[in-house]
Amino acid sequence: MPASERFEGRVAMVTGAGSGIGRASALAFAAGGAAVGVCDIDTEGGKETVALIEEAGGAALFVHTDVASGDAVRTAVDAISTAYGGLHFAHNNAGTYSMALTGELAEADFTRVVNVNLLGVFLCMRYQIPAMLEVSGGAIVNTTSIWAHTGMPTQAAYVASKHGVAGLTKTAAVEYAAQGIRVNAVSPGYIDTPMTAANPPDAVAAVLARQPIGRPGRPEEVAAAVTWLCGDEASLITGSVVNADGGYLAW
Ligand code: NAD
């Protein structure tokens, strides 16, 4: 089967699809023939992603979605399923961060990060799973991080939320395996995206010194893992946290 047909007739929902890893994943699903629901709080970025998909001959729909709102996520899942006749794949990827030592982190910043990164992934799965059961199964990939595995100074909220995403992923995987829904997570290392672009050079150098491939990852390299996890080739894989980290966690 040509690569452009592997997801033909299927529908994917990607959050944080207006930028970085989510945009690359939305483009990758579309390149495989899926219709894509592009979800983001950034309307301009989301519409740009839709335009890129359409320019390449694919089908996509932007749905303004704050993943920290259950109402917004339920509406997005309904809109995408209605527009394209179901939901088969989801990449729950929207994320944010806040930098401060734990003893100095504002409660509001902790809550904001956890609401997007962790509650957001729960809310997405909460509404995607019933939609996938209606089409007799599907595949979900949640974006976690290398910081789902270790601590990271100044990143308490982010690290806590990403550890939580790994736990949510494994739990849903066990719950729905028998009903044909696979749930995995992808754990990126340091990837060149707008999120990391503002990092100070010394901080980037320190992280890259621990990323054995010696370079940042590209969003497309993470997207390749996401679409592989959603494809039939990964039929045995559920409940896994797959590292796309250039070897970061290997030492
Ligand atoms: P990015 O900033 O380029 O993209 C994040 C997107 O999420 C943006 O378009 C943003 O508008 C959207 N978003 C933020 N809050 C949202 C909300 N409440 N609802 C909907 N959308 C929202 O960043 P990225 O690097 O592509 O990050 C994507 C994911 O990958 C995040 O979960 C991030 O934590 C994770 N990650 C990134 C790296 C990296 O090195 N870039 C490493 C590990 C994990």
Tab-separated table of C-alpha atoms and ligand atoms in Angstrom:
chain	number	residue	atom	x	y	z
A	1	MET	CA	0.000	0.000	0.000
A	2	PRO	CA	1.409	3.444	-0.884
A	3	ALA	CA	2.371	5.526	2.182
A	4	SER	CA	-0.197	8.111	1.110
A	5	GLU	CA	-3.008	5.575	1.628
A	6	ARG	CA	-2.086	3.994	4.978
A	7	PHE	CA	-4.649	6.115	6.857
A	8	GLU	CA	-7.117	6.507	3.968
A	9	GLY	CA	-10.699	6.818	5.228
A	10	ARG	CA	-9.547	7.435	8.810
A	11	VAL	CA	-9.822	10.514	10.985
A	12	ALA	CA	-7.188	11.936	13.346
A	13	MET	CA	-7.429	14.601	16.053
A	14	VAL	CA	-4.231	16.420	17.023
A	15	THR	CA	-3.983	18.937	19.871
A	16	GLY	CA	-1.339	21.627	19.934
A	17	ALA	CA	-1.427	21.212	16.161
A	18	GLY	CA	-0.763	24.870	15.459
A	19	SER	CA	2.962	24.573	16.081
A	20	GLY	CA	6.002	22.351	16.499
A	21	ILE	CA	5.484	18.637	17.110
A	22	GLY	CA	1.684	18.806	16.798
A	23	ARG	CA	1.864	20.528	13.421
A	24	ALA	CA	4.336	17.908	12.178
A	25	SER	CA	2.072	15.145	13.400
A	26	ALA	CA	-1.024	16.674	11.776
A	27	LEU	CA	0.893	16.915	8.482
A	28	ALA	CA	2.088	13.307	8.840
A	29	PHE	CA	-1.426	11.956	9.459
A	30	ALA	CA	-2.674	13.929	6.457
A	31	ALA	CA	0.210	12.671	4.303
A	32	GLY	CA	-0.999	9.172	5.148
A	33	GLY	CA	-4.464	10.015	3.843
A	34	ALA	CA	-6.264	10.765	7.135
A	35	ALA	CA	-8.617	13.706	7.550
A	36	VAL	CA	-7.254	15.754	10.441
A	37	GLY	CA	-8.924	17.762	13.198
A	38	VAL	CA	-6.398	20.482	14.011
A	39	CYS	CA	-6.943	21.666	17.599
A	40	ASP	CA	-5.167	24.548	19.311
A	41	ILE	CA	-5.782	27.723	21.314
A	42	ASP	CA	-3.670	29.520	18.707
A	43	THR	CA	-6.113	30.235	15.880
A	44	GLU	CA	-3.488	31.661	13.531
A	45	GLY	CA	-1.126	28.714	13.997
A	46	GLY	CA	-3.964	26.207	13.676
A	47	LYS	CA	-5.237	27.765	10.466
A	48	GLU	CA	-1.700	27.777	9.065
A	49	THR	CA	-1.480	24.042	9.725
A	50	VAL	CA	-4.793	23.493	7.923
A	51	ALA	CA	-3.518	25.551	4.988
A	52	LEU	CA	-0.317	23.488	4.819
A	53	ILE	CA	-2.348	20.267	4.784
A	54	GLU	CA	-4.718	21.557	2.115
A	55	GLU	CA	-1.829	22.817	-0.040
A	56	ALA	CA	-0.459	19.271	0.057
A	57	GLY	CA	-3.834	17.905	-1.087
A	58	GLY	CA	-5.107	16.727	2.306
A	59	ALA	CA	-8.254	17.388	4.327
A	60	ALA	CA	-8.225	19.244	7.642
A	61	LEU	CA	-10.473	21.271	9.899
A	62	PHE	CA	-9.362	23.793	12.539
A	63	VAL	CA	-11.253	23.643	15.835
A	64	HIS	CA	-10.317	26.261	18.420
A	65	THR	CA	-9.821	24.105	21.508
A	66	ASP	CA	-8.514	24.804	24.979
A	67	VAL	CA	-7.635	21.301	26.156
A	68	ALA	CA	-8.015	22.395	29.791
A	69	SER	CA	-11.770	22.806	29.222
A	70	GLY	CA	-13.935	19.694	29.149
A	71	ASP	CA	-16.667	21.524	27.250
A	72	ALA	CA	-14.195	22.651	24.591
A	73	VAL	CA	-12.698	19.183	24.177
A	74	ARG	CA	-16.111	17.485	23.965
A	75	THR	CA	-17.198	20.026	21.366
A	76	ALA	CA	-14.003	19.459	19.365
A	77	VAL	CA	-14.388	15.669	19.372
A	78	ASP	CA	-18.031	16.047	18.264
A	79	ALA	CA	-17.150	18.554	15.531
A	80	ILE	CA	-14.369	16.400	14.084
A	81	SER	CA	-16.360	13.156	14.285
A	82	THR	CA	-19.375	14.807	12.669
A	83	ALA	CA	-17.358	16.461	9.902
A	84	TYR	CA	-15.495	13.320	8.897
A	85	GLY	CA	-17.719	10.468	10.073
A	86	GLY	CA	-15.868	9.212	13.159
A	87	LEU	CA	-12.600	9.357	15.061
A	88	HIS	CA	-9.846	6.750	14.738
A	89	PHE	CA	-6.607	8.378	15.924
A	90	ALA	CA	-5.644	11.021	18.455
A	91	HIS	CA	-2.387	12.718	19.276
A	92	ASN	CA	-2.867	14.525	22.579
A	93	ASN	CA	0.079	16.838	22.435
A	94	ALA	CA	-0.790	20.373	23.588
A	95	GLY	CA	1.634	21.456	26.276
A	96	THR	CA	3.095	24.324	28.212
A	97	TYR	CA	5.601	24.915	31.017
A	98	SER	CA	6.641	27.229	33.796
A	99	MET	CA	10.152	27.728	35.152
A	100	ALA	CA	10.848	28.231	38.869
A	101	LEU	CA	12.364	26.331	41.748
A	102	THR	CA	9.752	24.295	43.593
A	103	GLY	CA	10.024	26.536	46.659
A	104	GLU	CA	9.324	29.594	44.530
A	105	LEU	CA	6.786	28.330	41.976
A	106	ALA	CA	3.483	30.242	42.052
A	107	GLU	CA	0.482	28.038	42.806
A	108	ALA	CA	-1.284	29.515	39.777
A	109	ASP	CA	1.593	28.521	37.484
A	110	PHE	CA	1.608	24.974	38.829
A	111	THR	CA	-2.143	24.712	38.258
A	112	ARG	CA	-1.976	26.231	34.771
A	113	VAL	CA	0.675	23.775	33.585
A	114	VAL	CA	-1.010	20.741	35.114
A	115	ASN	CA	-4.379	21.801	33.688
A	116	VAL	CA	-3.011	21.868	30.143
A	117	ASN	CA	-0.501	19.021	30.221
A	118	LEU	CA	-2.253	16.489	32.463
A	119	LEU	CA	-5.934	17.394	32.870
A	120	GLY	CA	-5.905	18.225	29.140
A	121	VAL	CA	-4.729	14.727	28.207
A	122	PHE	CA	-7.320	13.185	30.525
A	123	LEU	CA	-10.127	15.310	29.034
A	124	CYS	CA	-9.085	14.420	25.507
A	125	MET	CA	-9.108	10.700	26.241
A	126	ARG	CA	-12.341	11.094	28.219
A	127	TYR	CA	-14.168	12.217	25.069
A	128	GLN	CA	-12.105	10.496	22.379
A	129	ILE	CA	-12.505	6.989	23.801
A	130	PRO	CA	-16.336	6.903	23.518
A	131	ALA	CA	-16.008	8.239	19.949
A	132	MET	CA	-13.461	5.539	19.086
A	133	LEU	CA	-15.654	2.823	20.593
A	134	GLU	CA	-18.357	3.919	18.155
A	135	VAL	CA	-16.050	3.062	15.247
A	136	SER	CA	-14.885	-0.185	16.901
A	137	GLY	CA	-11.453	0.970	18.014
A	138	GLY	CA	-8.605	3.338	17.436
A	139	ALA	CA	-5.215	4.466	18.620
A	140	ILE	CA	-4.189	7.279	20.935
A	141	VAL	CA	-0.716	8.720	21.447
A	142	ASN	CA	-0.112	11.158	24.282
A	143	THR	CA	2.928	13.412	24.291
A	144	THR	CA	4.920	13.086	27.466
A	145	SER	CA	8.646	13.897	27.749
A	146	ILE	CA	12.012	12.644	28.881
A	147	TRP	CA	10.958	14.473	32.064
A	148	ALA	CA	8.338	11.761	32.604
A	149	HIS	CA	11.262	9.606	33.683
A	150	THR	CA	13.486	11.873	35.784
A	151	GLY	CA	13.336	15.118	37.710
A	152	MET	CA	14.458	18.441	36.209
A	153	PRO	CA	15.326	21.496	38.323
A	154	THR	CA	12.941	24.460	37.837
A	155	GLN	CA	10.354	22.291	36.062
A	156	ALA	CA	8.251	20.910	38.925
A	157	ALA	CA	4.861	21.415	37.303
A	158	TYR	CA	6.019	20.186	33.896
A	159	VAL	CA	7.780	17.122	35.314
A	160	ALA	CA	4.818	16.243	37.539
A	161	SER	CA	2.386	16.617	34.651
A	162	LYS	CA	4.485	14.513	32.280
A	163	HIS	CA	4.902	11.729	34.863
A	164	GLY	CA	1.111	11.857	35.197
A	165	VAL	CA	0.612	11.513	31.443
A	166	ALA	CA	2.624	8.278	31.487
A	167	GLY	CA	0.341	6.922	34.215
A	168	LEU	CA	-2.844	7.964	32.421
A	169	THR	CA	-1.555	6.338	29.244
A	170	LYS	CA	-0.838	2.979	30.864
A	171	THR	CA	-4.158	2.928	32.712
A	172	ALA	CA	-6.285	3.673	29.650
A	173	ALA	CA	-4.252	1.150	27.638
A	174	VAL	CA	-5.118	-1.628	30.082
A	175	GLU	CA	-8.757	-0.553	30.327
A	176	TYR	CA	-9.456	-0.494	26.576
A	177	ALA	CA	-7.083	-3.074	25.047
A	178	ALA	CA	-9.832	-5.662	24.695
A	179	GLN	CA	-12.053	-3.160	22.899
A	180	GLY	CA	-9.514	-2.386	20.202
A	181	ILE	CA	-8.154	0.934	21.437
A	182	ARG	CA	-4.384	1.121	21.816
A	183	VAL	CA	-2.976	3.906	23.995
A	184	ASN	CA	0.705	4.815	23.984
A	185	ALA	CA	2.852	7.814	24.785
A	186	VAL	CA	5.775	9.360	22.972
A	187	SER	CA	8.569	10.773	25.072
A	188	PRO	CA	10.549	13.371	23.111
A	189	GLY	CA	14.033	14.482	24.051
A	190	TYR	CA	15.181	17.976	23.122
A	191	ILE	CA	13.336	18.947	19.914
A	192	ASP	CA	13.714	22.155	17.902
A	193	THR	CA	10.301	23.853	18.170
A	194	PRO	CA	8.982	27.278	19.133
A	195	MET	CA	8.718	25.964	22.729
A	196	THR	CA	12.476	25.457	22.972
A	197	ALA	CA	13.535	28.365	20.731
A	198	ALA	CA	13.651	30.843	23.615
A	199	ASN	CA	15.911	28.683	25.805
A	200	PRO	CA	19.247	30.289	26.731
A	201	PRO	CA	22.183	28.831	24.748
A	202	ASP	CA	23.945	27.474	27.853
A	203	ALA	CA	20.807	25.584	28.908
A	204	VAL	CA	20.460	24.140	25.397
A	205	ALA	CA	24.110	23.087	25.378
A	206	ALA	CA	23.705	21.358	28.760
A	207	VAL	CA	20.723	19.333	27.535
A	208	LEU	CA	22.307	18.488	24.179
A	209	ALA	CA	25.453	17.307	25.949
A	210	ARG	CA	23.264	14.524	27.330
A	211	GLN	CA	21.494	13.767	24.037
A	212	PRO	CA	23.910	11.254	22.488
A	213	ILE	CA	23.016	11.972	18.849
A	214	GLY	CA	24.515	15.414	19.496
A	215	ARG	CA	21.755	17.475	17.915
A	216	PRO	CA	18.202	18.499	18.668
A	217	GLY	CA	15.449	16.304	17.297
A	218	ARG	CA	13.166	17.570	14.547
A	219	PRO	CA	9.381	17.682	15.029
A	220	GLU	CA	9.006	15.370	12.020
A	221	GLU	CA	11.066	12.713	13.795
A	222	VAL	CA	8.632	12.700	16.721
A	223	ALA	CA	5.666	12.725	14.332
A	224	ALA	CA	7.078	9.631	12.620
A	225	ALA	CA	6.957	7.779	15.945
A	226	VAL	CA	3.401	9.002	16.576
A	227	THR	CA	2.025	7.865	13.229
A	228	TRP	CA	3.909	4.569	13.465
A	229	LEU	CA	2.301	3.945	16.864
A	230	CYS	CA	-1.119	4.602	15.303
A	231	GLY	CA	-0.537	2.335	12.317
A	232	ASP	CA	-1.323	-1.352	11.929
A	233	GLU	CA	2.432	-2.111	12.176
A	234	ALA	CA	2.180	-1.282	15.896
A	235	SER	CA	-0.772	-3.604	16.529
A	236	LEU	CA	0.969	-5.295	19.474
A	237	ILE	CA	2.029	-2.074	21.128
A	238	THR	CA	-0.118	-0.561	23.832
A	239	GLY	CA	0.656	0.987	27.212
A	240	SER	CA	4.180	1.869	26.061
A	241	VAL	CA	6.072	5.084	26.592
A	242	VAL	CA	8.249	5.264	23.482
A	243	ASN	CA	11.325	7.463	23.708
A	244	ALA	CA	12.059	9.692	20.706
A	245	ASP	CA	15.031	11.255	22.414
A	246	GLY	CA	18.229	10.625	20.460
A	247	GLY	CA	19.375	8.322	23.250
A	248	TYR	CA	18.920	10.840	26.080
A	249	LEU	CA	17.466	8.310	28.487
A	250	ALA	CA	19.890	5.559	27.535
A	251	TRP	CA	22.627	6.744	29.907
B	1	NAD	P1	5.063	24.340	20.744
B	1	NAD	O1	5.040	25.465	21.712
B	1	NAD	O2	5.698	24.528	19.423
B	1	NAD	O3	3.579	23.794	20.520
B	1	NAD	C1	2.676	23.659	21.575
B	1	NAD	C2	1.294	23.979	21.039
B	1	NAD	O4	0.363	23.715	22.104
B	1	NAD	C3	1.125	25.457	20.646
B	1	NAD	O5	0.583	25.549	19.357
B	1	NAD	C4	0.182	25.997	21.694
B	1	NAD	O6	-0.651	27.056	21.243
B	1	NAD	C5	-0.606	24.752	22.051
B	1	NAD	N1	-1.283	24.868	23.332
B	1	NAD	C6	-0.789	25.364	24.497
B	1	NAD	N2	-1.741	25.361	25.437
B	1	NAD	C7	-2.860	24.840	24.858
B	1	NAD	C8	-4.160	24.591	25.326
B	1	NAD	N3	-4.531	24.898	26.572
B	1	NAD	N4	-5.047	24.028	24.471
B	1	NAD	C9	-4.696	23.752	23.197
B	1	NAD	N5	-3.470	23.987	22.699
B	1	NAD	C10	-2.577	24.536	23.523
B	1	NAD	O7	5.774	23.159	21.542
B	1	NAD	P2	6.266	21.701	21.117
B	1	NAD	O8	7.696	21.639	21.467
B	1	NAD	O9	5.804	21.335	19.766
B	1	NAD	O10	5.505	20.852	22.216
B	1	NAD	C11	4.504	19.901	21.910
B	1	NAD	C12	4.456	18.892	23.038
B	1	NAD	O11	5.715	18.222	23.111
B	1	NAD	C13	4.224	19.498	24.420
B	1	NAD	O12	3.373	18.654	25.159
B	1	NAD	C14	5.605	19.502	25.032
B	1	NAD	O13	5.565	19.451	26.429
B	1	NAD	C15	6.174	18.230	24.437
B	1	NAD	N6	7.632	18.108	24.440
B	1	NAD	C16	8.393	18.996	23.736
B	1	NAD	C17	9.772	18.838	23.754
B	1	NAD	C18	10.694	19.777	23.012
B	1	NAD	O14	11.926	19.677	23.210
B	1	NAD	N7	10.191	20.652	22.159
B	1	NAD	C19	10.346	17.802	24.491
B	1	NAD	C20	9.533	16.927	25.179
B	1	NAD	C21	8.155	17.093	25.150
